[in-house]
Amino acid sequence: MQIAVALVSLFSLLSLISADVVTSFKPQCMEFFYRGMVPIWGEATPDAARICQRFVNRYHFATLYDTHHRIAVYSAYHFQPSNGGGREKRWFVEPQLVNSSWQAGMKTGEKLGKDHPGVYQGERQALNEDYKNSGFDRGHLNPNGHHAVPSSNATFTLTNVVPQNTKLNQNAWRMYEAELTDLFRAKCSKAYVLVGAIPSAHNWIGKNQTKRVNVPDYLWNAFCCVDNNGKPVQSGGGSARNTKDNCVERHSLDGLGKFLKRFTNKPVGELFDNNCI
């Protein structure tokens, strides 16, 4: 009897560890947070889902996902120099946001539909069809250009994108990401990054008179660079209104904390352990 109970307990633990949608980022996604510290920012988001983004049987980054607004609160990753892989042409969804008992690992909506015919996939997440003819880009939070293949492919999950103004996405925000690439290559042995969105009060992509995907008011970014010994060497962040204003404002981590405080009555807390000092 004791052996049977032990085997059941072990099976339950292994099932939890293999899951994509988890109750806590620990233990499988902690590598994407500096010194294993998950920020308290966003923890109070109602119905938030914690996703260990899994692709080709590996974890590539972590996302705190707002299932009500159907956009990410933030994605957390560490920078990888690109290895020149091509741009992914598919868009993925998270099966376990449809049914928690389904298989782990992102899939295309088409493939998931063949596995589970007739099941609606969009109750708790955005779908590719939501973005079609919406006037908005599928704006990556965790950018594909900050990764090597296959991690770059994994960023093409709809749980990692938000409706982004086309001009901002293709100009100022893209240039800001490129600026960070140069900084991370030149100054950092490893760079830990958070990229998030601030939902709007009333701006949504609608389909069939239904609010489907919230159009965020702002995008924001925070980074912590460390040397070969894990010692912080540089930090900072940026924010941008999600409009054709096409401008990114740079911040210190303290300044970014003050910026985020404007949008919540909850404590913001540190985004990185010891504020990356």
PDB file of C-alpha atoms in Angstrom:
ATOM      1  CA  MET A   1       0.000   0.000   0.000  1.00  0.00           C
ATOM      2  CA  GLN A   2       2.766   2.456   0.940  1.00  0.00           C
ATOM      3  CA  ILE A   3       4.578   1.704  -2.321  1.00  0.00           C
ATOM      4  CA  ALA A   4       1.369   2.334  -4.284  1.00  0.00           C
ATOM      5  CA  VAL A   5       0.797   5.664  -2.511  1.00  0.00           C
ATOM      6  CA  ALA A   6       4.409   6.647  -3.150  1.00  0.00           C
ATOM      7  CA  LEU A   7       4.079   5.820  -6.836  1.00  0.00           C
ATOM      8  CA  VAL A   8       0.882   7.863  -7.112  1.00  0.00           C
ATOM      9  CA  SER A   9       2.567  10.806  -5.395  1.00  0.00           C
ATOM     10  CA  LEU A  10       5.579  10.549  -7.703  1.00  0.00           C
ATOM     11  CA  PHE A  11       3.335  10.398 -10.761  1.00  0.00           C
ATOM     12  CA  SER A  12       1.441  13.467  -9.575  1.00  0.00           C
ATOM     13  CA  LEU A  13       4.700  15.371  -9.082  1.00  0.00           C
ATOM     14  CA  LEU A  14       6.011  14.415 -12.511  1.00  0.00           C
ATOM     15  CA  SER A  15       2.702  15.430 -14.077  1.00  0.00           C
ATOM     16  CA  LEU A  16       2.958  18.847 -12.428  1.00  0.00           C
ATOM     17  CA  ILE A  17       6.548  19.353 -13.519  1.00  0.00           C
ATOM     18  CA  SER A  18       5.707  18.534 -17.133  1.00  0.00           C
ATOM     19  CA  ALA A  19       2.823  20.994 -17.284  1.00  0.00           C
ATOM     20  CA  ASP A  20       2.853  24.267 -19.223  1.00  0.00           C
ATOM     21  CA  VAL A  21       0.168  26.132 -17.266  1.00  0.00           C
ATOM     22  CA  VAL A  22       1.299  25.973 -13.648  1.00  0.00           C
ATOM     23  CA  THR A  23       0.196  27.299 -10.279  1.00  0.00           C
ATOM     24  CA  SER A  24       3.730  28.605  -9.642  1.00  0.00           C
ATOM     25  CA  PHE A  25       6.700  29.265 -11.906  1.00  0.00           C
ATOM     26  CA  LYS A  26       8.774  27.127  -9.532  1.00  0.00           C
ATOM     27  CA  PRO A  27      10.682  24.970 -10.302  1.00  0.00           C
ATOM     28  CA  GLN A  28      10.707  24.651 -14.072  1.00  0.00           C
ATOM     29  CA  CYS A  29      10.716  28.323 -15.107  1.00  0.00           C
ATOM     30  CA  MET A  30      12.917  29.903 -12.463  1.00  0.00           C
ATOM     31  CA  GLU A  31      15.945  30.144 -14.757  1.00  0.00           C
ATOM     32  CA  PHE A  32      14.262  33.028 -16.586  1.00  0.00           C
ATOM     33  CA  PHE A  33      14.126  35.219 -13.469  1.00  0.00           C
ATOM     34  CA  TYR A  34      17.258  36.863 -12.065  1.00  0.00           C
ATOM     35  CA  ARG A  35      18.387  34.899  -8.996  1.00  0.00           C
ATOM     36  CA  GLY A  36      15.071  33.038  -9.167  1.00  0.00           C
ATOM     37  CA  MET A  37      13.007  36.001  -7.952  1.00  0.00           C
ATOM     38  CA  VAL A  38       9.547  36.268  -9.507  1.00  0.00           C
ATOM     39  CA  PRO A  39       8.306  39.885  -9.250  1.00  0.00           C
ATOM     40  CA  ILE A  40       5.123  40.618  -7.349  1.00  0.00           C
ATOM     41  CA  TRP A  41       4.078  42.917 -10.207  1.00  0.00           C
ATOM     42  CA  GLY A  42       0.989  41.400 -11.806  1.00  0.00           C
ATOM     43  CA  GLU A  43       0.447  38.747  -9.126  1.00  0.00           C
ATOM     44  CA  ALA A  44      -2.928  40.298  -8.246  1.00  0.00           C
ATOM     45  CA  THR A  45      -4.210  40.090 -11.832  1.00  0.00           C
ATOM     46  CA  PRO A  46      -7.563  38.248 -11.693  1.00  0.00           C
ATOM     47  CA  ASP A  47      -7.548  34.855 -13.429  1.00  0.00           C
ATOM     48  CA  ALA A  48      -3.873  35.165 -14.384  1.00  0.00           C
ATOM     49  CA  ALA A  49      -2.240  32.029 -15.814  1.00  0.00           C
ATOM     50  CA  ARG A  50       1.429  31.200 -15.323  1.00  0.00           C
ATOM     51  CA  ILE A  51       2.835  29.624 -18.456  1.00  0.00           C
ATOM     52  CA  CYS A  52       6.180  27.901 -18.812  1.00  0.00           C
ATOM     53  CA  GLN A  53       6.475  28.336 -22.555  1.00  0.00           C
ATOM     54  CA  ARG A  54       7.297  24.902 -23.927  1.00  0.00           C
ATOM     55  CA  PHE A  55       8.293  24.157 -27.510  1.00  0.00           C
ATOM     56  CA  VAL A  56       9.975  21.043 -28.961  1.00  0.00           C
ATOM     57  CA  ASN A  57      10.015  19.580 -25.448  1.00  0.00           C
ATOM     58  CA  ARG A  58      12.004  22.446 -23.888  1.00  0.00           C
ATOM     59  CA  TYR A  59      11.145  25.503 -21.820  1.00  0.00           C
ATOM     60  CA  HIS A  60      12.179  28.764 -23.499  1.00  0.00           C
ATOM     61  CA  PHE A  61      10.675  31.589 -21.384  1.00  0.00           C
ATOM     62  CA  ALA A  62       7.917  32.322 -18.881  1.00  0.00           C
ATOM     63  CA  THR A  63       4.711  34.330 -19.271  1.00  0.00           C
ATOM     64  CA  LEU A  64       2.198  35.690 -16.790  1.00  0.00           C
ATOM     65  CA  TYR A  65      -0.967  35.749 -18.892  1.00  0.00           C
ATOM     66  CA  ASP A  66      -4.129  37.764 -18.284  1.00  0.00           C
ATOM     67  CA  THR A  67      -6.917  35.427 -19.411  1.00  0.00           C
ATOM     68  CA  HIS A  68      -9.585  38.157 -19.067  1.00  0.00           C
ATOM     69  CA  HIS A  69      -7.902  40.729 -21.310  1.00  0.00           C
ATOM     70  CA  ARG A  70      -6.284  37.922 -23.377  1.00  0.00           C
ATOM     71  CA  ILE A  71      -2.887  39.595 -23.348  1.00  0.00           C
ATOM     72  CA  ALA A  72       0.253  38.916 -21.346  1.00  0.00           C
ATOM     73  CA  VAL A  73       1.001  40.828 -18.150  1.00  0.00           C
ATOM     74  CA  TYR A  74       4.657  40.156 -18.943  1.00  0.00           C
ATOM     75  CA  SER A  75       7.047  37.646 -20.456  1.00  0.00           C
ATOM     76  CA  ALA A  76      10.368  36.852 -18.730  1.00  0.00           C
ATOM     77  CA  TYR A  77      13.407  35.582 -20.606  1.00  0.00           C
ATOM     78  CA  HIS A  78      17.148  35.769 -20.872  1.00  0.00           C
ATOM     79  CA  PHE A  79      18.796  37.080 -24.003  1.00  0.00           C
ATOM     80  CA  GLN A  80      20.421  34.774 -26.549  1.00  0.00           C
ATOM     81  CA  PRO A  81      22.401  35.980 -29.575  1.00  0.00           C
ATOM     82  CA  SER A  82      20.547  35.086 -32.757  1.00  0.00           C
ATOM     83  CA  ASN A  83      21.918  32.197 -34.812  1.00  0.00           C
ATOM     84  CA  GLY A  84      20.394  33.480 -38.023  1.00  0.00           C
ATOM     85  CA  GLY A  85      17.307  31.284 -38.147  1.00  0.00           C
ATOM     86  CA  GLY A  86      14.360  32.329 -40.278  1.00  0.00           C
ATOM     87  CA  ARG A  87      11.191  33.978 -38.987  1.00  0.00           C
ATOM     88  CA  GLU A  88       8.536  31.512 -37.822  1.00  0.00           C
ATOM     89  CA  LYS A  89       5.465  31.554 -40.085  1.00  0.00           C
ATOM     90  CA  ARG A  90       3.103  29.777 -37.686  1.00  0.00           C
ATOM     91  CA  TRP A  91       1.262  31.186 -34.668  1.00  0.00           C
ATOM     92  CA  PHE A  92       0.754  28.976 -31.634  1.00  0.00           C
ATOM     93  CA  VAL A  93      -1.823  28.690 -28.857  1.00  0.00           C
ATOM     94  CA  GLU A  94      -1.587  27.124 -25.397  1.00  0.00           C
ATOM     95  CA  PRO A  95      -3.601  23.860 -25.188  1.00  0.00           C
ATOM     96  CA  GLN A  96      -3.795  23.894 -21.392  1.00  0.00           C
ATOM     97  CA  LEU A  97      -5.604  27.257 -21.421  1.00  0.00           C
ATOM     98  CA  VAL A  98      -8.409  25.398 -23.186  1.00  0.00           C
ATOM     99  CA  ASN A  99      -8.327  22.301 -20.986  1.00  0.00           C
ATOM    100  CA  SER A 100      -5.825  21.836 -18.164  1.00  0.00           C
ATOM    101  CA  SER A 101      -5.694  18.089 -18.794  1.00  0.00           C
ATOM    102  CA  TRP A 102      -4.541  18.464 -22.393  1.00  0.00           C
ATOM    103  CA  GLN A 103      -0.993  17.845 -23.565  1.00  0.00           C
ATOM    104  CA  ALA A 104       1.799  20.236 -22.640  1.00  0.00           C
ATOM    105  CA  GLY A 105       3.507  22.313 -25.303  1.00  0.00           C
ATOM    106  CA  MET A 106       2.288  25.068 -27.627  1.00  0.00           C
ATOM    107  CA  LYS A 107       0.541  24.058 -30.842  1.00  0.00           C
ATOM    108  CA  THR A 108      -0.988  25.778 -33.826  1.00  0.00           C
ATOM    109  CA  GLY A 109      -4.713  26.285 -33.599  1.00  0.00           C
ATOM    110  CA  GLU A 110      -5.148  24.094 -36.673  1.00  0.00           C
ATOM    111  CA  LYS A 111      -3.243  21.189 -35.133  1.00  0.00           C
ATOM    112  CA  LEU A 112      -5.061  21.551 -31.812  1.00  0.00           C
ATOM    113  CA  GLY A 113      -8.373  21.635 -33.669  1.00  0.00           C
ATOM    114  CA  LYS A 114      -7.570  18.326 -35.349  1.00  0.00           C
ATOM    115  CA  ASP A 115      -6.662  16.792 -31.996  1.00  0.00           C
ATOM    116  CA  HIS A 116      -9.847  18.098 -30.345  1.00  0.00           C
ATOM    117  CA  PRO A 117     -12.440  18.791 -33.050  1.00  0.00           C
ATOM    118  CA  GLY A 118     -15.305  21.114 -32.250  1.00  0.00           C
ATOM    119  CA  VAL A 119     -13.782  22.590 -29.088  1.00  0.00           C
ATOM    120  CA  TYR A 120     -13.610  26.405 -28.920  1.00  0.00           C
ATOM    121  CA  GLN A 121     -10.033  27.464 -28.177  1.00  0.00           C
ATOM    122  CA  GLY A 122     -10.490  31.172 -27.458  1.00  0.00           C
ATOM    123  CA  GLU A 123     -12.331  31.363 -24.140  1.00  0.00           C
ATOM    124  CA  ARG A 124      -9.173  32.210 -22.167  1.00  0.00           C
ATOM    125  CA  GLN A 125      -6.695  33.252 -24.870  1.00  0.00           C
ATOM    126  CA  ALA A 126      -6.408  35.212 -28.085  1.00  0.00           C
ATOM    127  CA  LEU A 127      -6.622  33.404 -31.398  1.00  0.00           C
ATOM    128  CA  ASN A 128      -4.894  34.168 -34.669  1.00  0.00           C
ATOM    129  CA  GLU A 129      -8.225  35.087 -36.244  1.00  0.00           C
ATOM    130  CA  ASP A 130      -8.712  37.852 -33.646  1.00  0.00           C
ATOM    131  CA  TYR A 131      -5.786  39.776 -35.122  1.00  0.00           C
ATOM    132  CA  LYS A 132      -6.731  39.388 -38.780  1.00  0.00           C
ATOM    133  CA  ASN A 133      -7.963  42.688 -40.257  1.00  0.00           C
ATOM    134  CA  SER A 134      -7.815  44.262 -36.784  1.00  0.00           C
ATOM    135  CA  GLY A 135      -5.488  47.113 -37.790  1.00  0.00           C
ATOM    136  CA  PHE A 136      -2.951  46.018 -35.153  1.00  0.00           C
ATOM    137  CA  ASP A 137       0.278  44.058 -35.370  1.00  0.00           C
ATOM    138  CA  ARG A 138       0.834  40.918 -33.354  1.00  0.00           C
ATOM    139  CA  GLY A 139       3.421  42.688 -31.227  1.00  0.00           C
ATOM    140  CA  HIS A 140       5.919  40.380 -29.537  1.00  0.00           C
ATOM    141  CA  LEU A 141       6.687  41.089 -25.897  1.00  0.00           C
ATOM    142  CA  ASN A 142       9.575  38.632 -25.760  1.00  0.00           C
ATOM    143  CA  PRO A 143      11.063  39.409 -29.211  1.00  0.00           C
ATOM    144  CA  ASN A 144      12.107  36.636 -31.554  1.00  0.00           C
ATOM    145  CA  GLY A 145      15.255  38.607 -32.410  1.00  0.00           C
ATOM    146  CA  HIS A 146      16.551  38.150 -28.853  1.00  0.00           C
ATOM    147  CA  HIS A 147      16.839  34.376 -29.287  1.00  0.00           C
ATOM    148  CA  ALA A 148      18.448  31.614 -31.258  1.00  0.00           C
ATOM    149  CA  VAL A 149      16.413  28.851 -32.897  1.00  0.00           C
ATOM    150  CA  PRO A 150      14.344  27.101 -31.532  1.00  0.00           C
ATOM    151  CA  SER A 151      13.668  29.664 -28.780  1.00  0.00           C
ATOM    152  CA  SER A 152      12.983  32.297 -31.443  1.00  0.00           C
ATOM    153  CA  ASN A 153      10.254  30.028 -32.879  1.00  0.00           C
ATOM    154  CA  ALA A 154       8.703  29.680 -29.425  1.00  0.00           C
ATOM    155  CA  THR A 155       8.115  33.448 -29.188  1.00  0.00           C
ATOM    156  CA  PHE A 156       5.412  33.081 -31.867  1.00  0.00           C
ATOM    157  CA  THR A 157       2.820  32.022 -29.351  1.00  0.00           C
ATOM    158  CA  LEU A 158      -0.225  34.254 -29.091  1.00  0.00           C
ATOM    159  CA  THR A 159       0.198  34.256 -25.309  1.00  0.00           C
ATOM    160  CA  ASN A 160       3.388  36.318 -25.905  1.00  0.00           C
ATOM    161  CA  VAL A 161       1.898  39.011 -28.157  1.00  0.00           C
ATOM    162  CA  VAL A 162      -0.384  42.013 -27.756  1.00  0.00           C
ATOM    163  CA  PRO A 163      -2.233  44.225 -30.251  1.00  0.00           C
ATOM    164  CA  GLN A 164       0.468  46.783 -31.035  1.00  0.00           C
ATOM    165  CA  ASN A 165       0.259  49.949 -33.083  1.00  0.00           C
ATOM    166  CA  THR A 166       1.921  49.150 -36.411  1.00  0.00           C
ATOM    167  CA  LYS A 167       4.029  52.306 -36.521  1.00  0.00           C
ATOM    168  CA  LEU A 168       5.351  51.750 -33.001  1.00  0.00           C
ATOM    169  CA  ASN A 169       6.016  48.040 -33.557  1.00  0.00           C
ATOM    170  CA  GLN A 170       7.892  48.517 -36.812  1.00  0.00           C
ATOM    171  CA  ASN A 171       9.799  51.656 -35.900  1.00  0.00           C
ATOM    172  CA  ALA A 172      10.610  52.982 -32.399  1.00  0.00           C
ATOM    173  CA  TRP A 173       9.980  49.740 -30.478  1.00  0.00           C
ATOM    174  CA  ARG A 174      11.872  47.671 -33.048  1.00  0.00           C
ATOM    175  CA  MET A 175      14.817  50.080 -32.846  1.00  0.00           C
ATOM    176  CA  TYR A 176      14.713  49.933 -29.054  1.00  0.00           C
ATOM    177  CA  GLU A 177      14.922  46.119 -29.183  1.00  0.00           C
ATOM    178  CA  ALA A 178      17.885  46.418 -31.566  1.00  0.00           C
ATOM    179  CA  GLU A 179      19.542  48.886 -29.194  1.00  0.00           C
ATOM    180  CA  LEU A 180      19.166  46.363 -26.385  1.00  0.00           C
ATOM    181  CA  THR A 181      20.644  43.633 -28.594  1.00  0.00           C
ATOM    182  CA  ASP A 182      23.792  45.737 -29.067  1.00  0.00           C
ATOM    183  CA  LEU A 183      23.961  46.504 -25.351  1.00  0.00           C
ATOM    184  CA  PHE A 184      23.504  42.881 -24.281  1.00  0.00           C
ATOM    185  CA  ARG A 185      26.138  41.655 -26.739  1.00  0.00           C
ATOM    186  CA  ALA A 186      28.660  44.265 -25.666  1.00  0.00           C
ATOM    187  CA  LYS A 187      28.163  44.496 -21.901  1.00  0.00           C
ATOM    188  CA  CYS A 188      26.499  41.354 -20.581  1.00  0.00           C
ATOM    189  CA  SER A 189      27.500  37.795 -19.960  1.00  0.00           C
ATOM    190  CA  LYS A 190      23.779  37.217 -19.365  1.00  0.00           C
ATOM    191  CA  ALA A 191      20.802  39.566 -19.605  1.00  0.00           C
ATOM    192  CA  TYR A 192      17.520  38.930 -17.779  1.00  0.00           C
ATOM    193  CA  VAL A 193      14.558  40.724 -19.321  1.00  0.00           C
ATOM    194  CA  LEU A 194      10.917  41.407 -18.512  1.00  0.00           C
ATOM    195  CA  VAL A 195       8.568  42.864 -21.139  1.00  0.00           C
ATOM    196  CA  GLY A 196       4.975  43.679 -20.305  1.00  0.00           C
ATOM    197  CA  ALA A 197       1.822  45.549 -21.244  1.00  0.00           C
ATOM    198  CA  ILE A 198      -0.620  47.819 -19.414  1.00  0.00           C
ATOM    199  CA  PRO A 199      -4.211  47.039 -20.466  1.00  0.00           C
ATOM    200  CA  SER A 200      -6.540  49.830 -21.495  1.00  0.00           C
ATOM    201  CA  ALA A 201      -9.873  50.540 -19.864  1.00  0.00           C
ATOM    202  CA  HIS A 202     -12.064  50.445 -22.967  1.00  0.00           C
ATOM    203  CA  ASN A 203     -10.022  49.699 -26.101  1.00  0.00           C
ATOM    204  CA  TRP A 204     -10.544  46.169 -27.476  1.00  0.00           C
ATOM    205  CA  ILE A 205     -10.337  44.192 -30.675  1.00  0.00           C
ATOM    206  CA  GLY A 206     -13.907  43.055 -31.166  1.00  0.00           C
ATOM    207  CA  LYS A 207     -15.356  40.190 -33.158  1.00  0.00           C
ATOM    208  CA  ASN A 208     -19.079  39.593 -33.678  1.00  0.00           C
ATOM    209  CA  GLN A 209     -19.919  42.360 -31.155  1.00  0.00           C
ATOM    210  CA  THR A 210     -17.786  40.634 -28.512  1.00  0.00           C
ATOM    211  CA  LYS A 211     -14.735  42.071 -26.777  1.00  0.00           C
ATOM    212  CA  ARG A 212     -11.959  39.687 -27.712  1.00  0.00           C
ATOM    213  CA  VAL A 213      -8.466  41.130 -27.121  1.00  0.00           C
ATOM    214  CA  ASN A 214      -7.612  44.202 -25.063  1.00  0.00           C
ATOM    215  CA  VAL A 215      -5.476  46.817 -26.804  1.00  0.00           C
ATOM    216  CA  PRO A 216      -2.923  47.902 -24.173  1.00  0.00           C
ATOM    217  CA  ASP A 217      -2.268  51.540 -23.440  1.00  0.00           C
ATOM    218  CA  TYR A 218       1.462  51.034 -22.834  1.00  0.00           C
ATOM    219  CA  LEU A 219       4.291  48.578 -23.363  1.00  0.00           C
ATOM    220  CA  TRP A 220       7.227  48.435 -20.962  1.00  0.00           C
ATOM    221  CA  ASN A 221      10.581  46.696 -20.676  1.00  0.00           C
ATOM    222  CA  ALA A 222      13.073  46.073 -17.846  1.00  0.00           C
ATOM    223  CA  PHE A 223      16.501  44.435 -17.985  1.00  0.00           C
ATOM    224  CA  CYS A 224      19.274  43.308 -15.647  1.00  0.00           C
ATOM    225  CA  CYS A 225      22.731  42.583 -17.110  1.00  0.00           C
ATOM    226  CA  VAL A 226      25.297  40.495 -15.237  1.00  0.00           C
ATOM    227  CA  ASP A 227      28.944  39.555 -15.810  1.00  0.00           C
ATOM    228  CA  ASN A 228      30.570  36.107 -15.849  1.00  0.00           C
ATOM    229  CA  ASN A 229      30.351  35.954 -12.045  1.00  0.00           C
ATOM    230  CA  GLY A 230      26.659  36.835 -11.985  1.00  0.00           C
ATOM    231  CA  LYS A 231      27.394  40.346 -10.713  1.00  0.00           C
ATOM    232  CA  PRO A 232      25.092  43.097 -12.044  1.00  0.00           C
ATOM    233  CA  VAL A 233      26.803  45.490 -14.430  1.00  0.00           C
ATOM    234  CA  GLN A 234      23.904  47.468 -15.923  1.00  0.00           C
ATOM    235  CA  SER A 235      20.137  47.778 -15.690  1.00  0.00           C
ATOM    236  CA  GLY A 236      17.331  49.893 -17.042  1.00  0.00           C
ATOM    237  CA  GLY A 237      14.095  49.859 -18.930  1.00  0.00           C
ATOM    238  CA  GLY A 238      11.753  51.612 -21.298  1.00  0.00           C
ATOM    239  CA  SER A 239       8.098  52.376 -21.882  1.00  0.00           C
ATOM    240  CA  ALA A 240       6.001  53.458 -24.842  1.00  0.00           C
ATOM    241  CA  ARG A 241       2.443  54.550 -25.419  1.00  0.00           C
ATOM    242  CA  ASN A 242       0.818  52.104 -27.784  1.00  0.00           C
ATOM    243  CA  THR A 243       0.014  54.755 -30.381  1.00  0.00           C
ATOM    244  CA  LYS A 244       1.394  56.245 -33.571  1.00  0.00           C
ATOM    245  CA  ASP A 245       3.337  58.698 -31.367  1.00  0.00           C
ATOM    246  CA  ASN A 246       6.136  56.166 -31.977  1.00  0.00           C
ATOM    247  CA  CYS A 247       8.332  57.091 -29.027  1.00  0.00           C
ATOM    248  CA  VAL A 248      10.126  55.023 -26.359  1.00  0.00           C
ATOM    249  CA  GLU A 249      11.015  56.631 -23.031  1.00  0.00           C
ATOM    250  CA  ARG A 250      14.072  55.246 -21.232  1.00  0.00           C
ATOM    251  CA  HIS A 251      14.003  54.597 -17.477  1.00  0.00           C
ATOM    252  CA  SER A 252      16.159  53.500 -14.613  1.00  0.00           C
ATOM    253  CA  LEU A 253      14.633  50.558 -12.730  1.00  0.00           C
ATOM    254  CA  ASP A 254      13.544  52.980 -10.003  1.00  0.00           C
ATOM    255  CA  GLY A 255      12.006  55.226 -12.644  1.00  0.00           C
ATOM    256  CA  LEU A 256      10.221  52.312 -14.251  1.00  0.00           C
ATOM    257  CA  GLY A 257       8.830  51.308 -10.865  1.00  0.00           C
ATOM    258  CA  LYS A 258       7.365  54.815 -10.498  1.00  0.00           C
ATOM    259  CA  PHE A 259       5.927  54.548 -14.003  1.00  0.00           C
ATOM    260  CA  LEU A 260       4.231  51.217 -13.204  1.00  0.00           C
ATOM    261  CA  LYS A 261       2.897  52.567  -9.908  1.00  0.00           C
ATOM    262  CA  ARG A 262       0.680  54.932 -11.894  1.00  0.00           C
ATOM    263  CA  PHE A 263      -1.432  51.969 -12.999  1.00  0.00           C
ATOM    264  CA  THR A 264      -2.049  50.086  -9.767  1.00  0.00           C
ATOM    265  CA  ASN A 265      -3.063  50.538  -6.135  1.00  0.00           C
ATOM    266  CA  LYS A 266      -0.983  47.465  -5.250  1.00  0.00           C
ATOM    267  CA  PRO A 267       2.730  47.497  -4.357  1.00  0.00           C
ATOM    268  CA  VAL A 268       4.963  47.314  -7.432  1.00  0.00           C
ATOM    269  CA  GLY A 269       7.978  45.850  -5.649  1.00  0.00           C
ATOM    270  CA  GLU A 270      11.323  45.063  -7.233  1.00  0.00           C
ATOM    271  CA  LEU A 271      11.312  43.670 -10.747  1.00  0.00           C
ATOM    272  CA  PHE A 272      14.688  41.983 -10.156  1.00  0.00           C
ATOM    273  CA  ASP A 273      16.323  40.683  -6.988  1.00  0.00           C
ATOM    274  CA  ASN A 274      17.857  43.568  -5.000  1.00  0.00           C
ATOM    275  CA  ASN A 275      16.877  45.859  -7.868  1.00  0.00           C
ATOM    276  CA  CYS A 276      19.769  44.391  -9.919  1.00  0.00           C
ATOM    277  CA  ILE A 277      22.395  46.006  -7.687  1.00  0.00           C
TER     278      ILE A 277
END
